[in-house]
Short mmCIF file of C-alpha atoms in Angstrom, two decimals:
data_model
loop_
_atom_site.label_atom_id
_atom_site.label_comp_id
_atom_site.label_asym_id
_atom_site.label_seq_id
_atom_site.Cartn_x
_atom_site.Cartn_y
_atom_site.Cartn_z
CA ILE A 14 -8.88 -23.37 -64.20
CA LEU A 15 -11.40 -20.67 -63.27
CA THR A 16 -13.25 -21.18 -66.55
CA ILE A 17 -13.50 -24.95 -66.21
CA LEU A 18 -14.39 -25.00 -62.50
CA GLY A 19 -16.85 -22.09 -62.68
CA ASN A 20 -18.71 -23.17 -65.79
CA SER A 21 -18.67 -26.83 -64.75
CA ALA A 22 -20.45 -25.74 -61.56
CA VAL A 23 -23.01 -23.92 -63.73
CA LEU A 24 -23.56 -27.05 -65.84
CA ALA A 25 -23.74 -29.32 -62.79
CA THR A 26 -26.30 -27.03 -61.18
CA ALA A 27 -28.35 -26.94 -64.39
CA ALA A 28 -28.23 -30.73 -64.70
CA LYS A 29 -29.35 -31.14 -61.10
CA ARG A 30 -32.45 -29.05 -61.63
CA SER A 31 -32.97 -29.73 -65.34
CA SER A 32 -36.69 -30.34 -64.94
CA LEU A 33 -37.10 -26.90 -63.34
CA LEU A 34 -35.12 -24.94 -65.91
CA LYS A 35 -37.08 -22.29 -67.75
CA SER A 36 -36.63 -21.99 -71.51
CA PRO A 37 -34.38 -18.86 -71.47
CA GLU A 38 -32.05 -20.59 -69.00
CA LEU A 39 -31.08 -23.06 -71.73
CA LEU A 40 -29.18 -20.22 -73.42
CA THR A 41 -27.22 -19.66 -70.22
CA VAL A 42 -26.33 -23.36 -70.22
CA ASN A 43 -25.29 -23.11 -73.88
CA LEU A 44 -23.01 -20.18 -73.04
CA ALA A 45 -21.36 -22.25 -70.31
CA VAL A 46 -20.88 -25.13 -72.76
CA ALA A 47 -19.15 -22.80 -75.22
CA ASP A 48 -16.88 -21.41 -72.50
CA VAL A 49 -15.87 -24.86 -71.26
CA GLY A 50 -15.35 -26.05 -74.84
CA MET A 51 -13.02 -23.15 -75.55
CA ALA A 52 -11.02 -23.76 -72.38
CA ILE A 53 -10.61 -27.49 -72.94
CA SER A 54 -9.93 -27.46 -76.68
CA MET A 55 -7.67 -24.41 -76.89
CA TYR A 56 -6.03 -23.30 -73.65
CA PRO A 57 -3.77 -26.34 -73.01
CA LEU A 58 -2.19 -25.98 -76.45
CA ALA A 59 -1.74 -22.22 -76.02
CA ILE A 60 -0.20 -22.65 -72.56
CA ALA A 61 2.21 -25.32 -73.81
CA SER A 62 3.20 -23.12 -76.75
CA ALA A 63 3.82 -20.20 -74.39
CA TRP A 64 6.18 -22.31 -72.27
CA ASN A 65 7.85 -23.47 -75.51
CA HIS A 66 8.22 -19.83 -76.71
CA ALA A 67 6.94 -21.00 -80.10
CA TRP A 68 3.88 -22.63 -81.59
CA LEU A 69 3.75 -26.40 -81.01
CA GLY A 70 2.91 -28.39 -84.09
CA GLY A 71 2.56 -27.28 -87.67
CA ASP A 72 -0.18 -25.97 -89.90
CA ALA A 73 -2.66 -28.66 -88.85
CA SER A 74 -2.59 -27.73 -85.16
CA CYS A 75 -2.69 -24.04 -86.07
CA MET A 76 -5.84 -24.54 -88.15
CA TYR A 77 -7.40 -26.65 -85.39
CA TYR A 78 -6.73 -23.97 -82.76
CA ALA A 79 -8.06 -21.16 -84.96
CA LEU A 80 -11.15 -23.17 -85.92
CA MET A 81 -11.99 -23.94 -82.29
CA GLY A 82 -11.51 -20.30 -81.31
CA PHE A 83 -13.71 -19.05 -84.13
CA LEU A 84 -16.38 -21.70 -83.51
CA PHE A 85 -16.76 -21.06 -79.79
CA GLY A 86 -16.29 -17.30 -80.15
CA VAL A 87 -19.10 -16.94 -82.69
CA CYS A 88 -21.28 -19.32 -80.67
CA SER A 89 -20.83 -17.19 -77.54
CA MET A 90 -21.56 -13.98 -79.44
CA MET A 91 -24.71 -15.35 -81.07
CA THR A 92 -25.88 -16.86 -77.76
CA LEU A 93 -25.56 -13.46 -76.08
CA CYS A 94 -27.49 -11.94 -78.98
CA ALA A 95 -30.26 -14.53 -78.58
CA MET A 96 -30.36 -13.91 -74.82
CA ALA A 97 -30.80 -10.18 -75.42
CA VAL A 98 -33.59 -10.71 -77.97
CA ILE A 99 -35.48 -13.12 -75.70
CA ARG A 100 -35.13 -10.82 -72.69
CA PHE A 101 -36.49 -7.99 -74.85
CA LEU A 102 -39.45 -10.10 -76.02
CA VAL A 103 -40.22 -11.28 -72.47
CA THR A 104 -40.00 -7.76 -71.05
CA ASN A 105 -42.22 -6.25 -73.74
CA SER A 106 -44.82 -9.03 -73.85
CA SER A 107 -47.67 -10.02 -71.63
CA LYS A 108 -47.23 -13.03 -69.39
CA THR A 109 -49.32 -15.13 -71.77
CA ASN A 110 -47.20 -14.25 -74.80
CA SER A 111 -43.91 -14.67 -72.92
CA ASN A 112 -44.89 -18.25 -72.13
CA LYS A 113 -44.93 -18.96 -75.87
CA ILE A 114 -41.11 -19.06 -75.81
CA THR A 115 -40.98 -22.78 -75.10
CA LYS A 116 -38.01 -25.03 -74.43
CA ASN A 117 -38.36 -26.59 -77.88
CA THR A 118 -38.18 -23.14 -79.46
CA VAL A 119 -34.99 -22.33 -77.56
CA ARG A 120 -33.49 -25.75 -78.40
CA ILE A 121 -34.08 -25.08 -82.09
CA LEU A 122 -32.49 -21.65 -81.66
CA ILE A 123 -29.44 -23.19 -79.95
CA ALA A 124 -29.09 -25.75 -82.77
CA PHE A 125 -29.21 -22.91 -85.30
CA ILE A 126 -26.54 -21.00 -83.34
CA TRP A 127 -24.17 -23.98 -83.43
CA LEU A 128 -24.78 -24.62 -87.13
CA TYR A 129 -24.26 -20.94 -87.91
CA SER A 130 -21.01 -20.89 -85.90
CA LEU A 131 -19.76 -24.12 -87.46
CA LEU A 132 -20.47 -22.80 -90.95
CA TRP A 133 -18.34 -19.70 -90.38
CA ALA A 134 -15.60 -21.74 -88.72
CA ILE A 135 -15.18 -24.18 -91.62
CA LEU A 136 -15.36 -21.58 -94.40
CA PRO A 137 -11.59 -20.80 -94.21
CA LEU A 138 -10.93 -24.54 -94.49
CA VAL A 139 -12.86 -24.80 -97.76
CA GLY A 140 -11.31 -21.80 -99.45
CA TRP A 141 -13.05 -18.63 -98.28
CA GLY A 142 -10.77 -16.78 -95.90
CA TYR A 143 -7.62 -17.98 -94.17
CA TYR A 144 -6.35 -19.11 -90.79
CA GLY A 145 -2.85 -18.27 -89.67
CA PRO A 146 -0.53 -17.56 -86.72
CA GLU A 147 -0.98 -14.44 -84.63
CA PRO A 148 1.86 -11.87 -84.56
CA PHE A 149 3.35 -13.04 -81.26
CA GLY A 150 3.64 -16.59 -82.63
CA ILE A 151 2.06 -18.76 -79.90
CA SER A 152 -1.55 -18.96 -81.10
CA CYS A 153 -3.53 -18.88 -84.34
CA THR A 154 -6.61 -17.09 -85.59
CA ILE A 155 -8.08 -15.54 -88.72
CA ALA A 156 -5.34 -14.22 -91.01
CA TRP A 157 -6.18 -10.53 -90.63
CA SER A 158 -3.21 -9.48 -92.76
CA LYS A 159 -4.87 -11.12 -95.79
CA PHE A 160 -7.44 -8.30 -95.80
CA HIS A 161 -5.42 -6.31 -98.37
CA ASN A 162 -3.45 -9.16 -99.90
CA SER A 163 -6.36 -10.89 -101.61
CA SER A 164 -9.97 -10.29 -102.54
CA ASN A 165 -10.78 -13.63 -100.91
CA GLY A 166 -9.46 -12.50 -97.54
CA PHE A 167 -11.06 -9.07 -97.94
CA SER A 168 -14.57 -10.43 -98.62
CA PHE A 169 -14.37 -13.01 -95.84
CA ILE A 170 -13.16 -10.64 -93.12
CA LEU A 171 -15.64 -7.94 -94.12
CA SER A 172 -18.58 -10.39 -94.15
CA MET A 173 -17.51 -12.00 -90.90
CA PHE A 174 -17.08 -8.61 -89.24
CA LEU A 175 -20.58 -7.49 -90.25
CA LEU A 176 -22.53 -10.72 -89.65
CA CYS A 177 -20.69 -12.14 -86.62
CA THR A 178 -19.65 -8.98 -84.79
CA VAL A 179 -21.35 -5.71 -85.77
CA LEU A 180 -24.90 -6.97 -86.33
CA PRO A 181 -25.04 -9.10 -83.12
CA ALA A 182 -23.44 -6.30 -81.07
CA LEU A 183 -25.90 -3.71 -82.37
CA THR A 184 -28.78 -6.11 -81.68
CA ILE A 185 -27.58 -6.61 -78.10
CA VAL A 186 -27.25 -2.86 -77.51
CA ALA A 187 -30.63 -2.09 -79.11
CA CYS A 188 -32.43 -4.79 -77.08
CA TYR A 189 -31.03 -3.69 -73.74
CA LEU A 190 -31.66 -0.02 -74.50
CA GLY A 191 -35.25 -0.97 -75.30
CA ILE A 192 -35.52 -2.91 -72.03
CA ALA A 193 -34.00 -0.02 -70.08
CA TRP A 194 -36.53 2.39 -71.58
CA LYS A 195 -39.40 0.03 -70.83
CA VAL A 196 -38.27 -0.39 -67.20
CA HIS A 197 -37.74 3.37 -66.85
CA LYS A 198 -41.28 4.12 -68.04
CA ALA A 199 -42.73 1.43 -65.79
CA TYR A 200 -40.93 2.79 -62.73
CA GLN A 201 -42.09 6.33 -63.57
CA GLU A 202 -45.67 5.15 -63.36
CA ILE A 203 -45.04 3.77 -59.86
CA GLN A 204 -44.15 6.73 -57.66
CA ASN A 205 -43.76 4.74 -54.44
CA ILE A 206 -40.74 2.41 -54.58
CA ASP A 207 -42.36 0.16 -51.95
CA ARG A 208 -45.26 -0.53 -54.30
CA ILE A 209 -43.07 -1.99 -57.05
CA PRO A 210 -44.09 -5.64 -57.49
CA ASN A 211 -41.55 -8.32 -56.65
CA ALA A 212 -41.88 -9.66 -60.19
CA ALA A 213 -40.78 -6.30 -61.59
CA LYS A 214 -37.82 -6.18 -59.21
CA LEU A 215 -36.82 -9.70 -60.25
CA GLU A 216 -37.15 -8.78 -63.92
CA LYS A 217 -34.87 -5.79 -63.38
CA LYS A 218 -32.33 -7.95 -61.56
CA LEU A 219 -32.30 -10.61 -64.30
CA THR A 220 -31.93 -7.96 -66.97
CA LEU A 221 -29.01 -6.36 -65.12
CA MET A 222 -27.32 -9.76 -64.87
CA ALA A 223 -27.76 -10.36 -68.60
CA VAL A 224 -26.41 -6.89 -69.37
CA LEU A 225 -23.30 -7.53 -67.25
CA ILE A 226 -22.68 -10.83 -69.03
CA SER A 227 -22.87 -9.12 -72.42
CA VAL A 228 -20.77 -6.15 -71.31
CA GLY A 229 -18.13 -8.50 -69.89
CA PHE A 230 -17.90 -10.42 -73.17
CA LEU A 231 -17.86 -7.37 -75.43
CA SER A 232 -15.37 -5.41 -73.31
CA SER A 233 -13.04 -8.43 -73.13
CA TRP A 234 -12.97 -8.80 -76.90
CA THR A 235 -12.82 -5.09 -77.80
CA PRO A 236 -9.03 -4.70 -77.28
CA TYR A 237 -8.45 -7.84 -79.35
CA ALA A 238 -10.70 -6.50 -82.12
CA ALA A 239 -8.81 -3.19 -82.06
CA ALA A 240 -5.42 -4.92 -82.34
CA SER A 241 -6.72 -7.17 -85.11
CA PHE A 242 -8.02 -4.28 -87.17
CA TRP A 243 -4.77 -2.42 -86.65
CA SER A 244 -3.02 -5.37 -88.28
CA ILE A 245 -5.45 -5.11 -91.21
CA PHE A 246 -4.31 -1.63 -92.17
CA ASN A 247 -0.75 -1.79 -90.85
CA SER A 248 2.04 -4.31 -90.76
CA SER A 249 1.89 -6.61 -87.76
CA ASN A 250 5.56 -5.76 -87.18
CA SER A 251 4.50 -2.21 -86.27
CA LEU A 252 3.14 -3.53 -82.94
CA GLN A 253 5.29 -4.94 -80.17
CA PRO A 254 4.51 -8.60 -79.36
CA ILE A 255 3.30 -7.63 -75.89
CA VAL A 256 0.77 -5.23 -77.43
CA THR A 257 -0.76 -8.04 -79.48
CA LEU A 258 -0.44 -10.68 -76.76
CA LEU A 259 -2.24 -8.89 -73.92
CA PRO A 260 -5.51 -8.26 -75.85
CA CYS A 261 -5.51 -11.94 -76.85
CA LEU A 262 -5.15 -13.08 -73.23
CA PHE A 263 -7.76 -10.58 -72.08
CA ALA A 264 -10.21 -11.86 -74.71
CA LYS A 265 -9.74 -15.46 -73.56
CA SER A 266 -10.41 -14.43 -69.97
CA SER A 267 -14.02 -13.68 -70.96
CA THR A 268 -14.86 -17.35 -70.44
CA ALA A 269 -14.22 -17.08 -66.69
CA TYR A 270 -16.45 -14.12 -65.76
CA ASN A 271 -19.99 -15.46 -66.08
CA PRO A 272 -20.05 -17.88 -63.10
CA PHE A 273 -18.96 -15.04 -60.81
CA ILE A 274 -21.84 -12.90 -62.12
CA TYR A 275 -24.29 -15.73 -61.46
CA TYR A 276 -22.86 -16.23 -57.98
CA ILE A 277 -23.23 -12.53 -57.10
CA PHE A 278 -26.77 -12.10 -58.42
CA SER A 279 -28.43 -15.44 -57.70
CA LYS A 280 -29.11 -16.66 -54.18
CA THR A 281 -30.33 -19.94 -55.61
CA PHE A 282 -27.08 -20.47 -57.51
CA ARG A 283 -25.11 -19.84 -54.32
CA ARG A 284 -27.27 -22.34 -52.48
CA GLU A 285 -26.85 -24.91 -55.25
CA ILE A 286 -23.06 -24.42 -55.15
CA LYS A 287 -23.09 -25.19 -51.42
CA GLN A 288 -25.09 -28.33 -52.12
CA LEU A 289 -22.56 -29.31 -54.79
CA GLN A 290 -19.83 -28.83 -52.19
CA CYS A 291 -21.77 -31.30 -50.09
CA CYS A 292 -21.79 -33.80 -52.96
CA TRP A 293 -18.04 -33.32 -53.44
CA GLY A 294 -17.48 -34.15 -49.78
CA TRP A 295 -16.46 -30.65 -48.69
CA ARG A 296 -19.41 -30.11 -46.32
CA LEU A 297 -21.00 -33.43 -45.41
CA HIS A 298 -23.61 -31.92 -43.10
CA PHE A 299 -25.53 -30.63 -46.14
CA PHE A 300 -26.74 -34.16 -46.86
CA SER A 301 -30.39 -34.58 -46.05
CA THR A 302 -32.93 -37.36 -46.52
CA ASP A 303 -35.76 -34.88 -46.97
CA THR A 304 -36.59 -34.85 -50.68
CA SER A 305 -40.25 -33.90 -50.38
CA ALA A 306 -41.82 -31.78 -53.07
CA GLU A 307 -42.81 -29.19 -50.46
CA ASN A 308 -39.27 -27.83 -50.23
CA PRO A 309 -39.26 -24.41 -51.94
CA VAL A 310 -37.17 -24.25 -55.07
CA SER A 311 -36.74 -20.81 -56.61
CA MET A 312 -35.49 -19.87 -60.02
CA MET A 313 -31.71 -20.04 -60.48
CA TRP A 314 -30.97 -17.60 -63.28
CA SER A 315 -32.73 -16.75 -66.46
CA GLY A 316 -31.33 -15.70 -69.84
#
């Protein structure tokens, strides 16, 4: 519920001011789309299976659930990686060069992210890698136990781990460390805090918001990754069901965090949410006939 309501508010706000969106903000919209897609396509089936105390459906529904989870998971990871790279390029470029990151460039990047994610998601369906039930029996994912049982499973899991997890995570960390160093050096050159330009303060704030989004995603999935890799080298029966279930639930909660981060850091997003409340009939006095172009509209949030 939090995922759908929060990210739907993000998408509604973006749609309302679509003509004012800057190119990096399209990646934020893409992240919200992935989060909503995961919630709608996966969570109802998982919740119903939990109430049933067993997986509902057979192999077909298991493969569907695992495919959706892998698709949206990889898409979110690669979107965060793209956000980090673009923030790094914007921070380390002049204003003229940063404007070269156009909306069309970001749209092409988003299309590549979805194609890349879809490719990895369908590979187990065409014979490289496997999907299967998770140890606690009420959801499905990559068959981690096949790591030792077959060379096919070994090569797929190793390649997926390197190209969809390690490389993007290292890229994210390297980009934000580079940004932090750049900001640190810039602030050292300005001894008086009152003389720091507003643009620099805004850049720092946007970077902090992007870092928190990435940290929230990575920290949510780290326990799940640890439990998964334990099952690679040990029998899944060696872990209690609760030990494998909690990391899975914690990982899925990652889809609900981002709207709260936007709400905390963006005054414009908070204002847009209040206006959406007006449209939903919660606060009718927000309606206004003044639609003149002179009304100030500030930036909502940037990748």
